[in-house]
Amino acid sequence: MKQLHRITRTDESHWVGDGFPVRTLFSYNTPDAEVSPFLMLDYAGPAEFSPASKPRGVGLHPHRGFETVTILYQGEVEHHDTAGNGGLIGPGDVQWMTAAKGLLHEEMHSAAFTRQGGTFEAIQLWVNLPAQYKMIAPHYQSITDNQITVVKLGEKGSVMRVIAGNYQGAKGPANTYTPINLWDLRLLAGQTVELDIPEDYTTLLFALKGSVKINNSATMNDVELAFFERKGKTITLSALKDTTLLVMNGEPIDEPIAGYGPFVMNTEEEIRQAIEDFNGGRFKQ
Ligand code: MN
C-alpha cells in the first residue's frame, strides 16, 4: 500500500490575465514537495462569467523547458501561438502542449463562451521535460473528449478516463517523454476502487469536487491535494460523495531544476539564456 503522506489545500486565489481565477495547489517551489516529474498545478474556477463582448484571458506569453497540460471541465478556451497554431479546447478535451524550446501563445475564453457566459472550470498541469528534450521543437497533442480512453468501474457509472499512460492495461492517447499516468477519475458515492500505481512513482491526487476516504483512514475533500509515499503499489479510494479526482503519477526526473516564471530549465545559465532569447524576440517561431 502507498501510504498517504499529507493532504494540503490552497484557498488563496489569483488571476491569470483577466480570464482565469486560479488556485495553485502545488509547484516545484513548494517546500518539501517531491512532485517531479510534475512542476505545477493550477485549478481555475469554478467561476461564473457574465456574457461579454471582449474575450477574457491571458495575452501572448512564453514558455520554455516543459509541457503545459490543459484539461477543460466547463467552459471553452481558444488558444493561438506565434507559429500560427490555434484551436478550441472544450469540456472533456485536453491540450498537451510541449513548449520545449519555446513559443509565445495566448489563452483566451472562446468567442462562444465570451458571448454566452457561464461556468468556467479547468486545470493546467505543468509537466517537466528531461534535459535532453528541453530544447526540441514545440508541438501539440490536441486530445478531444471522445479520444480519451474510458474504463468503467463497476455497474453504477463510475469511470476512469485515461488521458496518459495506462490504467489496468487500457492505454491513454497522450504521448509523454517520461513514464506518466494521468487519470481523470469520476467515482460515485458509495463506490470503492483500488488503484495500482508503480512503486517509486511520485503520486498526487487532486479532488476537484466531492469527498473520498483514502486507504480506509483519512478523508480528502474538494480542492484538496494528497501526496503519497513513493513506496508501495496500491491506493484504495472510497467515495463518500460523487467525486471528481485528477490522479497524477509518474517516474521522477532526477535532474536539477532552475525556474523563473514561465521558464523551467536545469541551470541558471539556461534561465539567463531563456530571458535573453525572449527579450531578443527569438521565441517567435
Ligand atoms: Mn501559457
CSV table of C-alpha atoms and ligand atoms in Angstrom, one decimal:
chain,number,residue,atom,x,y,z
A,1,MET,CA,0.0,0.0,0.0
A,2,LYS,CA,1.2,3.5,-0.8
A,3,GLN,CA,0.9,5.5,2.5
A,4,LEU,CA,-0.7,8.9,2.4
A,5,HIS,CA,2.0,11.5,3.2
A,6,ARG,CA,-0.2,14.6,3.7
A,7,ILE,CA,-3.2,16.5,2.5
A,8,THR,CA,-3.0,20.2,1.7
A,9,ARG,CA,-5.3,22.8,0.4
A,10,THR,CA,-5.0,26.3,-1.0
A,11,ASP,CA,-7.8,28.8,-0.8
A,12,GLU,CA,-5.8,31.7,-1.9
A,13,SER,CA,-6.7,32.6,-5.5
A,14,HIS,CA,-5.0,34.9,-8.0
A,15,TRP,CA,-5.9,35.9,-11.6
A,16,VAL,CA,-4.0,34.7,-14.6
A,17,GLY,CA,-4.8,37.5,-17.0
A,18,ASP,CA,-8.5,38.5,-16.7
A,19,GLY,CA,-9.9,35.1,-17.6
A,20,PHE,CA,-8.6,32.6,-15.1
A,21,PRO,CA,-9.1,32.9,-11.3
A,22,VAL,CA,-6.7,30.1,-10.2
A,23,ARG,CA,-5.6,28.4,-7.0
A,24,THR,CA,-2.1,27.0,-7.3
A,25,LEU,CA,-2.2,23.6,-5.5
A,26,PHE,CA,1.5,22.8,-5.8
A,27,SER,CA,4.6,24.0,-7.5
A,28,TYR,CA,8.2,22.8,-7.7
A,29,ASN,CA,8.9,25.6,-5.2
A,30,THR,CA,6.6,24.2,-2.6
A,31,PRO,CA,8.8,23.3,0.4
A,32,ASP,CA,9.2,19.5,0.9
A,33,ALA,CA,7.1,18.8,-2.1
A,34,GLU,CA,8.5,15.9,-4.1
A,35,VAL,CA,6.4,16.5,-7.2
A,36,SER,CA,8.8,15.5,-10.1
A,37,PRO,CA,8.0,14.9,-13.0
A,38,PHE,CA,5.2,17.4,-12.3
A,39,LEU,CA,6.0,21.1,-11.8
A,40,MET,CA,2.8,22.9,-11.0
A,41,LEU,CA,-1.0,22.5,-10.8
A,42,ASP,CA,-3.3,25.5,-11.2
A,43,TYR,CA,-7.0,25.0,-10.7
A,44,ALA,CA,-9.1,27.6,-12.5
A,45,GLY,CA,-12.6,28.2,-11.2
A,46,PRO,CA,-15.2,27.0,-11.0
A,47,ALA,CA,-16.2,30.6,-11.6
A,48,GLU,CA,-19.2,32.3,-13.2
A,49,PHE,CA,-18.6,34.7,-16.1
A,50,SER,CA,-21.3,37.0,-17.4
A,51,PRO,CA,-21.8,37.5,-21.1
A,52,ALA,CA,-19.2,39.9,-22.5
A,53,SER,CA,-18.2,41.3,-25.9
A,54,LYS,CA,-14.5,41.2,-25.5
A,55,PRO,CA,-12.8,37.8,-24.7
A,56,ARG,CA,-11.1,37.5,-21.3
A,57,GLY,CA,-7.9,35.5,-20.9
A,58,VAL,CA,-4.2,35.9,-20.9
A,59,GLY,CA,-2.3,37.5,-23.8
A,60,LEU,CA,0.9,36.5,-25.5
A,61,HIS,CA,3.4,35.0,-23.1
A,62,PRO,CA,6.3,32.5,-23.4
A,63,HIS,CA,7.0,29.0,-22.1
A,64,ARG,CA,10.3,27.1,-22.3
A,65,GLY,CA,11.6,23.8,-21.0
A,66,PHE,CA,8.4,21.8,-20.1
A,67,GLU,CA,4.9,20.9,-21.1
A,68,THR,CA,1.6,22.5,-20.3
A,69,VAL,CA,-1.4,20.2,-20.0
A,70,THR,CA,-4.8,22.0,-20.1
A,71,ILE,CA,-7.8,19.9,-19.0
A,72,LEU,CA,-11.2,21.6,-19.5
A,73,TYR,CA,-14.1,20.7,-17.3
A,74,GLN,CA,-16.5,23.6,-18.0
A,75,GLY,CA,-16.3,26.4,-20.5
A,76,GLU,CA,-14.2,26.8,-23.6
A,77,VAL,CA,-10.7,28.1,-24.3
A,78,GLU,CA,-9.3,29.3,-27.6
A,79,HIS,CA,-5.5,29.4,-28.0
A,80,HIS,CA,-3.2,30.8,-30.6
A,81,ASP,CA,0.5,30.8,-30.9
A,82,THR,CA,3.1,32.8,-32.9
A,83,ALA,CA,3.7,29.8,-35.2
A,84,GLY,CA,0.1,30.1,-36.4
A,85,ASN,CA,-1.3,27.2,-34.5
A,86,GLY,CA,-4.6,27.6,-32.8
A,87,GLY,CA,-7.7,25.8,-31.6
A,88,LEU,CA,-10.5,25.3,-29.2
A,89,ILE,CA,-10.5,23.2,-26.0
A,90,GLY,CA,-13.9,22.4,-24.7
A,91,PRO,CA,-15.3,20.3,-21.8
A,92,GLY,CA,-13.6,16.9,-21.6
A,93,ASP,CA,-10.9,18.0,-24.0
A,94,VAL,CA,-7.2,18.1,-23.2
A,95,GLN,CA,-4.4,20.1,-24.8
A,96,TRP,CA,-1.0,18.7,-24.2
A,97,MET,CA,1.5,21.4,-25.3
A,98,THR,CA,5.1,20.5,-25.4
A,99,ALA,CA,6.6,24.0,-25.2
A,100,ALA,CA,10.2,22.7,-25.1
A,101,LYS,CA,12.5,25.2,-26.9
A,102,GLY,CA,9.8,27.8,-26.6
A,103,LEU,CA,6.9,29.6,-28.1
A,104,LEU,CA,4.6,32.6,-27.4
A,105,HIS,CA,0.9,31.9,-27.1
A,106,GLU,CA,-2.3,33.4,-25.8
A,107,GLU,CA,-5.1,31.5,-23.9
A,108,MET,CA,-8.5,33.2,-24.0
A,109,HIS,CA,-12.1,32.3,-23.4
A,110,SER,CA,-13.6,31.2,-26.7
A,111,ALA,CA,-15.8,33.6,-28.7
A,112,ALA,CA,-18.9,31.5,-27.9
A,113,PHE,CA,-18.2,31.3,-24.2
A,114,THR,CA,-17.5,35.0,-24.1
A,115,ARG,CA,-20.8,35.8,-25.8
A,116,GLN,CA,-22.9,33.4,-23.7
A,117,GLY,CA,-21.0,33.4,-20.4
A,118,GLY,CA,-21.3,30.6,-17.9
A,119,THR,CA,-19.3,28.5,-15.6
A,120,PHE,CA,-15.6,28.1,-16.2
A,121,GLU,CA,-13.5,25.3,-14.7
A,122,ALA,CA,-10.2,24.0,-15.9
A,123,ILE,CA,-6.8,22.6,-14.7
A,124,GLN,CA,-3.4,23.5,-16.0
A,125,LEU,CA,-0.7,21.0,-15.1
A,126,TRP,CA,2.9,21.6,-15.9
A,127,VAL,CA,5.0,18.5,-16.7
A,128,ASN,CA,8.8,18.7,-16.7
A,129,LEU,CA,10.9,17.5,-19.6
A,130,PRO,CA,14.2,15.7,-19.2
A,131,ALA,CA,17.2,17.9,-20.1
A,132,GLN,CA,17.6,16.1,-23.5
A,133,TYR,CA,14.2,17.2,-24.6
A,134,LYS,CA,14.0,20.7,-23.2
A,135,MET,CA,15.2,22.4,-26.4
A,136,ILE,CA,13.3,20.3,-29.0
A,137,ALA,CA,10.8,21.9,-31.4
A,138,PRO,CA,7.5,22.8,-29.7
A,139,HIS,CA,4.4,20.7,-30.6
A,140,TYR,CA,0.9,20.0,-29.5
A,141,GLN,CA,-1.3,17.0,-28.9
A,142,SER,CA,-5.0,18.1,-29.2
A,143,ILE,CA,-7.0,15.4,-27.5
A,144,THR,CA,-10.7,15.6,-27.7
A,145,ASP,CA,-13.2,14.1,-25.2
A,146,ASN,CA,-14.1,11.2,-27.4
A,147,GLN,CA,-10.4,10.2,-27.9
A,148,ILE,CA,-9.9,9.7,-24.2
A,149,THR,CA,-10.0,6.0,-23.1
A,150,VAL,CA,-12.8,5.3,-20.7
A,151,VAL,CA,-12.6,2.4,-18.3
A,152,LYS,CA,-15.9,1.5,-16.5
A,153,LEU,CA,-15.5,0.9,-12.8
A,154,GLY,CA,-18.4,-1.4,-11.7
A,155,GLU,CA,-22.0,-1.0,-12.8
A,156,LYS,CA,-23.1,2.2,-11.2
A,157,GLY,CA,-21.4,4.6,-13.7
A,158,SER,CA,-18.0,5.4,-12.1
A,159,VAL,CA,-15.3,5.8,-14.7
A,160,MET,CA,-11.6,6.2,-15.1
A,161,ARG,CA,-10.8,8.4,-18.1
A,162,VAL,CA,-7.2,7.6,-19.1
A,163,ILE,CA,-5.5,10.7,-20.5
A,164,ALA,CA,-1.9,9.4,-20.5
A,165,GLY,CA,-0.2,6.2,-19.6
A,166,ASN,CA,-2.4,3.3,-18.8
A,167,TYR,CA,-4.9,2.0,-16.3
A,168,GLN,CA,-5.2,-1.8,-16.0
A,169,GLY,CA,-3.8,-2.1,-19.5
A,170,ALA,CA,-6.1,0.4,-21.1
A,171,LYS,CA,-3.8,3.0,-22.8
A,172,GLY,CA,-4.5,6.7,-22.9
A,173,PRO,CA,-4.0,8.8,-26.0
A,174,ALA,CA,-1.3,11.3,-24.8
A,175,ASN,CA,2.3,10.5,-25.6
A,176,THR,CA,4.8,11.5,-22.8
A,177,TYR,CA,8.6,11.9,-22.7
A,178,THR,CA,8.9,10.1,-19.3
A,179,PRO,CA,6.6,7.4,-17.8
A,180,ILE,CA,3.4,9.2,-16.6
A,181,ASN,CA,-0.1,8.1,-15.8
A,182,LEU,CA,-2.7,10.9,-15.9
A,183,TRP,CA,-6.2,9.8,-14.9
A,184,ASP,CA,-9.5,11.7,-14.6
A,185,LEU,CA,-11.4,9.6,-12.1
A,186,ARG,CA,-15.2,10.0,-11.6
A,187,LEU,CA,-16.1,8.0,-8.6
A,188,LEU,CA,-19.8,7.8,-7.5
A,189,ALA,CA,-20.8,7.9,-3.8
A,190,GLY,CA,-20.5,4.5,-2.2
A,191,GLN,CA,-18.1,3.1,-4.6
A,192,THR,CA,-14.6,1.9,-3.8
A,193,VAL,CA,-11.7,1.5,-6.2
A,194,GLU,CA,-8.2,0.1,-5.7
A,195,LEU,CA,-5.6,1.9,-7.9
A,196,ASP,CA,-2.4,0.1,-8.9
A,197,ILE,CA,0.5,2.5,-9.2
A,198,PRO,CA,4.1,1.6,-9.8
A,199,GLU,CA,6.5,1.5,-6.9
A,200,ASP,CA,8.7,4.6,-6.7
A,201,TYR,CA,6.4,6.8,-8.8
A,202,THR,CA,5.5,10.3,-7.5
A,203,THR,CA,1.8,10.1,-6.7
A,204,LEU,CA,-0.5,13.1,-6.3
A,205,LEU,CA,-4.3,13.2,-6.1
A,206,PHE,CA,-6.3,16.3,-6.6
A,207,ALA,CA,-10.0,16.4,-5.7
A,208,LEU,CA,-12.0,18.9,-7.8
A,209,LYS,CA,-15.2,18.0,-6.0
A,210,GLY,CA,-16.6,15.5,-3.6
A,211,SER,CA,-15.1,13.6,-0.7
A,212,VAL,CA,-13.2,10.4,-0.6
A,213,LYS,CA,-11.7,8.1,2.1
A,214,ILE,CA,-8.1,7.2,1.4
A,215,ASN,CA,-6.8,3.7,2.4
A,216,ASN,CA,-9.7,3.4,4.8
A,217,SER,CA,-8.4,6.2,7.1
A,218,ALA,CA,-8.0,9.9,6.1
A,219,THR,CA,-10.7,11.8,4.3
A,220,MET,CA,-9.9,14.1,1.4
A,221,ASN,CA,-12.4,16.8,0.4
A,222,ASP,CA,-12.9,19.1,-2.5
A,223,VAL,CA,-10.0,21.4,-3.6
A,224,GLU,CA,-7.6,19.3,-1.6
A,225,LEU,CA,-4.4,17.7,-2.7
A,226,ALA,CA,-3.0,14.4,-1.4
A,227,PHE,CA,0.7,13.5,-1.5
A,228,PHE,CA,1.7,9.8,-1.2
A,229,GLU,CA,4.9,8.0,-0.3
A,230,ARG,CA,6.7,6.5,-3.3
A,231,LYS,CA,6.9,3.1,-1.7
A,232,GLY,CA,4.0,0.7,-2.1
A,233,LYS,CA,1.8,-0.1,-5.1
A,234,THR,CA,-1.8,0.4,-4.3
A,235,ILE,CA,-4.2,3.1,-3.0
A,236,THR,CA,-7.7,2.4,-2.0
A,237,LEU,CA,-10.3,5.1,-2.5
A,238,SER,CA,-13.9,5.1,-1.2
A,239,ALA,CA,-16.2,7.9,-2.4
A,240,LEU,CA,-18.3,9.4,0.4
A,241,LYS,CA,-19.9,11.7,-2.2
A,242,ASP,CA,-19.8,11.8,-6.0
A,243,THR,CA,-16.2,12.7,-6.5
A,244,THR,CA,-14.0,14.0,-9.4
A,245,LEU,CA,-10.3,13.4,-8.9
A,246,LEU,CA,-7.2,14.0,-11.0
A,247,VAL,CA,-4.7,11.2,-10.4
A,248,MET,CA,-1.2,12.2,-11.3
A,249,ASN,CA,1.6,9.6,-11.1
A,250,GLY,CA,5.0,9.3,-12.8
A,251,GLU,CA,8.6,8.4,-12.6
A,252,PRO,CA,10.6,11.2,-11.0
A,253,ILE,CA,13.1,13.1,-13.2
A,254,ASP,CA,16.3,13.1,-11.2
A,255,GLU,CA,17.8,16.3,-12.6
A,256,PRO,CA,18.3,19.8,-11.1
A,257,ILE,CA,15.6,22.4,-11.6
A,258,ALA,CA,16.2,26.1,-12.3
A,259,GLY,CA,13.0,28.0,-12.8
A,260,TYR,CA,11.9,31.6,-13.5
A,261,GLY,CA,8.2,32.3,-14.2
A,262,PRO,CA,7.4,30.5,-17.5
A,263,PHE,CA,10.9,29.1,-18.0
A,264,VAL,CA,11.9,25.8,-16.3
A,265,MET,CA,15.4,24.6,-17.1
A,266,ASN,CA,18.2,22.8,-15.4
A,267,THR,CA,20.7,25.6,-14.7
A,268,GLU,CA,20.7,29.4,-14.0
A,269,GLU,CA,22.7,29.9,-17.2
A,270,GLU,CA,19.9,28.3,-19.2
A,271,ILE,CA,17.4,30.7,-17.5
A,272,ARG,CA,19.5,33.7,-18.4
A,273,GLN,CA,19.6,32.4,-22.0
A,274,ALA,CA,15.8,32.0,-22.0
A,275,ILE,CA,15.3,35.6,-20.8
A,276,GLU,CA,17.8,36.9,-23.4
A,277,ASP,CA,16.1,34.9,-26.1
A,278,PHE,CA,12.7,36.2,-25.1
A,279,ASN,CA,13.9,39.8,-24.9
A,280,GLY,CA,15.6,39.3,-28.3
A,281,GLY,CA,12.3,38.2,-29.9
A,282,ARG,CA,13.7,34.7,-30.5
A,283,PHE,CA,10.6,32.9,-29.1
A,284,LYS,CA,8.6,33.8,-32.2
A,285,GLN,CA,8.5,30.7,-34.5
B,1,MN,MN,0.5,29.5,-21.3
